[in-house]
CSV table of C-alpha atoms in Angstrom, one decimal:
chain,number,residue,atom,x,y,z
A,1,MET,CA,19.1,51.6,48.2
A,2,PHE,CA,18.5,55.3,47.8
A,3,GLY,CA,20.1,55.2,44.3
A,4,LEU,CA,17.8,52.4,43.2
A,5,LYS,CA,14.8,54.3,44.5
A,6,LYS,CA,15.9,57.4,42.7
A,7,ASP,CA,16.4,55.5,39.4
A,8,PHE,CA,13.0,53.8,39.8
A,9,HIS,CA,11.4,57.2,40.3
A,10,ARG,CA,13.1,58.6,37.1
A,11,LEU,CA,12.0,55.5,35.1
A,12,LYS,CA,8.5,55.9,36.3
A,13,ARG,CA,8.5,59.6,35.4
A,14,ASP,CA,9.9,58.7,31.9
A,15,LEU,CA,7.3,56.0,31.3
A,16,ARG,CA,4.5,58.5,32.3
A,17,GLN,CA,5.9,61.0,29.8
A,18,LEU,CA,6.0,58.3,27.1
A,19,MET,CA,2.2,58.0,27.4
A,20,ARG,CA,1.8,61.4,25.8
A,21,PRO,CA,0.4,61.4,22.3
A,22,TYR,CA,3.6,62.9,20.8
A,23,TYR,CA,5.8,60.0,21.9
A,24,LEU,CA,3.3,57.3,21.2
A,25,ILE,CA,2.7,58.4,17.6
A,26,ASN,CA,6.3,59.1,16.9
A,27,ILE,CA,7.3,55.7,18.2
A,28,PHE,CA,4.7,54.1,16.0
A,29,LEU,CA,6.0,56.1,13.0
A,30,SER,CA,9.6,55.1,13.8
A,31,VAL,CA,8.8,51.4,13.7
A,32,SER,CA,6.0,51.4,11.2
A,33,TYR,CA,7.9,49.9,8.3
A,34,ILE,CA,9.5,47.0,10.3
A,35,PHE,CA,6.1,46.2,11.8
A,36,ALA,CA,4.4,46.3,8.4
A,37,LYS,CA,7.1,44.0,7.0
A,38,LYS,CA,7.1,41.5,9.9
A,39,LEU,CA,3.4,41.1,10.6
A,40,PRO,CA,2.1,38.5,8.0
A,41,TYR,CA,-1.4,39.9,7.3
A,42,ILE,CA,-0.3,43.5,6.9
A,43,CYS,CA,2.7,42.4,4.9
A,44,HIS,CA,0.6,40.4,2.4
A,45,PHE,CA,-1.9,43.2,2.1
A,46,LEU,CA,0.6,46.1,1.6
A,47,PHE,CA,3.5,44.4,-0.2
A,48,SER,CA,1.9,41.3,-1.8
A,49,GLN,CA,4.8,39.2,-0.6
A,50,THR,CA,4.7,35.6,0.3
A,51,GLU,CA,7.7,35.9,2.6
A,52,CYS,CA,7.6,38.8,5.1
A,53,GLU,CA,11.3,39.6,5.5
A,54,LEU,CA,13.5,42.6,5.0
A,55,ASP,CA,15.7,42.4,1.8
A,56,ASP,CA,19.4,43.3,1.7
A,57,ARG,CA,18.8,47.0,0.8
A,58,GLU,CA,16.3,47.5,3.6
A,59,ALA,CA,18.6,45.9,6.1
A,60,GLU,CA,21.4,48.2,4.9
A,61,ILE,CA,19.3,51.3,5.4
A,62,LEU,CA,18.3,50.1,8.9
A,63,PHE,CA,21.9,49.4,9.9
A,64,PHE,CA,23.0,52.8,8.7
A,65,LEU,CA,20.1,54.3,10.7
A,66,ILE,CA,21.3,52.6,13.9
A,67,ILE,CA,24.9,54.0,13.4
A,68,VAL,CA,23.5,57.6,12.7
A,69,ILE,CA,21.3,57.5,15.8
A,70,VAL,CA,24.1,56.3,18.1
A,71,LEU,CA,26.4,59.0,16.9
A,72,ARG,CA,23.9,61.8,16.9
A,73,THR,CA,22.4,61.1,20.3
A,74,ARG,CA,25.8,61.0,21.8
A,75,LYS,CA,26.6,64.3,20.2
A,76,ALA,CA,23.3,65.7,21.4
A,77,GLY,CA,24.2,64.8,25.0
A,78,SER,CA,21.3,62.5,25.5
A,79,VAL,CA,21.4,61.1,29.1
A,80,ASN,CA,18.0,59.4,29.6
A,81,MET,CA,15.4,57.5,27.7
A,82,ILE,CA,13.3,60.5,26.7
A,83,SER,CA,16.2,62.5,25.4
A,84,TYR,CA,17.4,59.5,23.4
A,85,LEU,CA,14.0,59.1,21.8
A,86,SER,CA,13.6,62.8,21.1
A,87,SER,CA,17.0,62.9,19.4
A,88,SER,CA,16.4,59.9,17.3
A,89,PHE,CA,12.8,60.5,16.1
A,90,VAL,CA,13.8,62.7,13.1
A,91,TYR,CA,16.3,60.1,11.8
A,92,THR,CA,14.0,57.1,12.3
A,93,LYS,CA,11.2,58.8,10.5
A,94,VAL,CA,13.3,59.9,7.6
A,95,ALA,CA,14.6,56.3,7.3
A,96,ASN,CA,11.1,55.0,7.4
A,97,LEU,CA,10.1,57.5,4.7
A,98,ILE,CA,12.9,56.2,2.5
A,99,LEU,CA,11.9,52.6,3.1
A,100,TRP,CA,8.2,53.3,2.3
A,101,PHE,CA,9.2,55.1,-1.0
A,102,TYR,CA,11.5,52.2,-1.8
A,103,ALA,CA,8.7,49.7,-1.3
A,104,ASP,CA,6.0,51.7,-3.0
A,105,ILE,CA,5.8,55.4,-4.1
A,106,HIS,CA,2.2,55.7,-3.1
A,107,LEU,CA,2.9,54.4,0.4
A,108,GLY,CA,5.8,56.7,0.6
A,109,ILE,CA,3.6,59.7,-0.2
A,110,LEU,CA,1.0,58.7,2.3
A,111,TYR,CA,3.7,58.2,5.0
A,112,GLY,CA,5.2,61.6,4.1
A,113,ILE,CA,1.8,63.3,4.6
A,114,ILE,CA,1.3,61.7,8.0
A,115,PHE,CA,4.9,62.6,8.9
A,116,LEU,CA,4.3,66.3,8.1
A,117,LEU,CA,0.8,66.5,9.7
A,118,CYS,CA,2.2,65.0,13.0
A,119,GLY,CA,5.0,67.5,13.0
A,120,LEU,CA,2.5,70.4,12.6
A,121,VAL,CA,-0.2,69.1,15.0
A,122,LEU,CA,1.9,67.4,17.6
A,123,PRO,CA,5.0,69.5,18.7
A,124,GLU,CA,7.3,68.0,21.2
A,125,PRO,CA,6.1,68.6,24.8
A,126,THR,CA,8.2,71.2,26.6
A,127,TYR,CA,9.1,71.1,30.3
A,128,GLN,CA,6.1,72.1,32.4
A,129,GLY,CA,7.5,71.8,35.9
A,130,PRO,CA,8.7,74.5,38.3
A,131,GLU,CA,11.7,76.6,37.5
A,132,ASN,CA,13.5,79.6,39.0
A,133,VAL,CA,15.5,80.8,36.0
A,134,ILE,CA,16.4,84.4,35.0
A,135,TYR,CA,16.7,85.0,31.3
A,136,LEU,CA,19.4,87.5,30.5
A,137,ARG,CA,19.8,89.7,27.4
A,138,GLY,CA,23.4,89.4,26.4
A,139,GLU,CA,26.7,90.1,27.9
A,140,SER,CA,25.9,93.6,29.2
A,141,SER,CA,22.8,92.3,31.1
A,142,LEU,CA,24.9,89.4,32.6
A,143,GLN,CA,27.6,91.8,33.7
A,144,GLU,CA,25.1,94.1,35.3
A,145,GLU,CA,23.6,91.3,37.3
A,146,LEU,CA,27.1,89.9,38.3
A,147,GLN,CA,28.2,93.4,39.6
A,148,ARG,CA,24.9,94.4,41.1
A,149,ASP,CA,25.7,92.4,44.2
A,150,THR,CA,28.8,90.3,44.3
A,151,ARG,CA,27.6,88.3,47.3
A,152,ILE,CA,25.2,86.5,44.9
A,153,CYS,CA,26.5,83.3,43.3
A,154,TRP,CA,25.3,82.7,39.7
A,155,LEU,CA,25.1,79.5,37.7
A,156,ILE,CA,24.7,80.6,34.1
A,157,ALA,CA,23.7,78.4,31.1
A,158,PHE,CA,24.9,79.6,27.7
A,159,TYR,CA,22.7,77.9,25.0
A,160,THR,CA,21.1,78.2,21.6
A,161,ALA,CA,17.4,77.4,20.8
A,162,TRP,CA,18.3,75.2,17.8
A,163,ASN,CA,20.9,72.9,19.4
A,164,PRO,CA,19.6,69.4,20.3
A,165,ALA,CA,21.9,69.2,23.3
A,166,CYS,CA,20.6,72.5,24.7
A,167,VAL,CA,17.0,71.3,24.2
A,168,ASN,CA,17.7,68.1,26.1
A,169,PHE,CA,19.5,70.0,28.8
A,170,ALA,CA,16.7,72.6,29.4
A,171,PRO,CA,14.5,70.6,31.7
A,172,ILE,CA,17.5,69.5,33.8
A,173,PHE,CA,18.6,73.1,34.3
A,174,SER,CA,15.0,74.1,35.2
A,175,GLU,CA,14.7,71.3,37.8
A,176,LEU,CA,18.0,72.2,39.3
A,177,SER,CA,17.0,75.9,39.6
A,178,ALA,CA,13.7,74.9,41.3
A,179,LYS,CA,15.6,72.9,43.9
A,180,TYR,CA,18.7,75.0,44.5
A,181,ALA,CA,17.9,78.6,43.8
A,182,LEU,CA,18.1,81.1,46.7
A,183,GLU,CA,18.1,84.8,46.9
A,184,ASN,CA,21.9,84.7,46.9
A,185,PHE,CA,22.3,81.7,44.6
A,186,LYS,CA,20.6,82.4,41.2
A,187,PHE,CA,20.3,80.5,38.0
A,188,GLY,CA,20.4,82.4,34.7
A,189,LYS,CA,20.4,81.6,30.9
A,190,VAL,CA,21.8,83.5,28.0
A,191,ASP,CA,20.8,82.6,24.4
A,192,ILE,CA,24.1,83.1,22.6
A,193,GLY,CA,22.3,82.6,19.3
A,194,ARG,CA,20.5,85.9,19.9
A,195,TYR,CA,23.3,87.5,21.9
A,196,PRO,CA,26.7,86.5,20.3
A,197,ASP,CA,28.4,89.2,22.4
A,198,ALA,CA,28.1,86.9,25.4
A,199,ALA,CA,29.6,84.0,23.4
A,200,ALA,CA,32.6,86.2,22.4
A,201,LYS,CA,33.1,87.4,26.0
A,202,TYR,CA,33.3,83.9,27.4
A,203,HIS,CA,34.9,82.2,24.4
A,204,ILE,CA,32.0,79.9,23.5
A,205,SER,CA,31.6,78.7,19.9
A,206,ASP,CA,28.0,78.8,18.7
A,207,SER,CA,28.7,77.0,15.4
A,208,SER,CA,26.6,74.0,14.2
A,209,LYS,CA,29.6,71.8,15.0
A,210,SER,CA,30.4,73.3,18.4
A,211,GLN,CA,31.1,71.0,21.3
A,212,GLN,CA,30.6,73.8,23.8
A,213,LEU,CA,26.8,73.8,23.7
A,214,PRO,CA,25.5,74.1,26.3
A,215,THR,CA,28.1,75.7,28.5
A,216,LEU,CA,27.6,76.1,32.3
A,217,ILE,CA,29.6,78.7,34.2
A,218,LEU,CA,29.5,79.2,38.0
A,219,PHE,CA,30.3,82.8,39.1
A,220,LYS,CA,31.2,83.8,42.7
A,221,GLU,CA,31.9,87.4,43.7
A,222,GLY,CA,31.2,88.3,40.1
A,223,LYS,CA,34.0,86.1,38.7
A,224,GLU,CA,34.1,82.8,36.9
A,225,VAL,CA,35.2,79.9,39.1
A,226,GLU,CA,34.1,76.8,37.3
A,227,ARG,CA,32.8,75.8,33.9
A,228,ARG,CA,31.7,72.8,31.9
A,229,PRO,CA,32.8,71.8,29.4
A,230,TYR,CA,36.3,73.2,29.9
A,231,ALA,CA,39.6,73.1,28.0
A,232,ASP,CA,42.5,71.2,29.4
A,233,HIS,CA,46.1,72.6,29.6
A,234,LYS,CA,46.6,71.6,26.0
A,235,GLY,CA,43.5,73.6,24.9
A,236,LYS,CA,41.5,70.4,24.2
A,237,LEU,CA,37.9,70.5,25.1
A,238,VAL,CA,37.0,67.9,27.9
A,239,LYS,CA,33.6,66.4,27.1
A,240,PHE,CA,30.9,66.6,29.8
A,241,GLN,CA,27.6,64.7,30.1
A,242,PHE,CA,25.0,67.2,31.3
A,243,SER,CA,23.1,64.8,33.6
A,244,MET,CA,21.6,66.1,36.9
A,245,ASP,CA,24.1,64.1,39.0
A,246,ASN,CA,27.1,65.2,37.0
A,247,ILE,CA,26.2,68.9,37.2
A,248,ARG,CA,25.5,68.6,40.9
A,249,ASP,CA,29.0,67.0,41.5
A,250,ALA,CA,31.0,69.2,39.1
A,251,PHE,CA,29.7,72.5,40.6
A,252,ASP,CA,29.3,71.2,44.1
A,253,LEU,CA,25.7,72.5,44.1
A,254,ASN,CA,25.0,71.1,47.6
A,255,GLY,CA,28.0,72.9,49.0
A,256,VAL,CA,27.1,76.2,47.3
A,257,TYR,CA,23.5,75.8,48.5
A,258,ASP,CA,24.5,75.1,52.1
A,259,THR,CA,27.0,78.1,52.1
A,260,CYS,CA,24.4,80.5,50.6
A,261,SER,CA,21.6,79.3,52.8
A,262,LYS,CA,23.8,79.8,56.0
A,263,ASN,CA,24.7,83.3,54.8
A,264,PRO,CA,21.5,84.9,53.6
A,265,ILE,CA,21.3,88.4,52.3
A,266,LYS,CA,19.3,90.4,54.8
A,267,LYS,CA,16.9,92.9,53.4
A,268,LYS,CA,18.6,95.9,55.1
A,269,ASP,CA,21.9,94.7,53.6
A,270,LYS,CA,20.6,94.6,50.0
A,271,LYS,CA,22.3,96.9,47.7
A,272,PRO,CA,19.9,99.4,46.0
A,273,ILE,CA,19.2,98.9,42.4
A,274,LYS,CA,20.3,101.9,40.3
A,275,ALA,CA,17.5,103.6,38.5
A,276,GLU,CA,17.8,103.2,34.8
């Protein structure tokens, strides 16, 4: 019962987010060609066709689009409706652009202009909720924080700004930080695109084909104790879906939170910060 209530709450939240102009307009652009071809009056006006049906070439383009979307959204780590849509918008709009040009070059140019204007005027909404995340500047900054007080547990996200999976993961990590962060359980992020020294230190590939983005590592007493994704005994990377529930279970966040909350760092016990 609790699970159904939680799922309903997430669905309600996703539907509320879909009402934002960015999603409404991009959904319209993503289905514009199919609607235009299927609605009789619009079809007759734009294409001067007696039968409003997709031809074989158009069907092939749409079928190829479906395959690309499925593969790319899985690679991007999409775990909910919003992330699936966000990951697929670029491909659906490019496919629509091809279809409009295929039907009529003038309609293709018009659609391309609308495509570009929407991209400039309506950027994708970013997470606006609470977060308790510390942004670290590379490997030296991370090591300094880990060694400053080894009683503090750290959950660190290694990411890049350009990777779709990292973009989809960002609001999930922010929500987790708002819920679980304590004075002795902190959440941090390192942009390995800007600080490749951190990627080298923790053996994380930041290439465009990398399956290690994002990477989450839990540190206790200044040492790594858990990470996702991880390599098995054969060195093969074990895939991981970065949903809130999966992260909570994999890192036992409830257990870490309970332990840290029962053993708070008293002010008089805090280690002094060295003057730089």
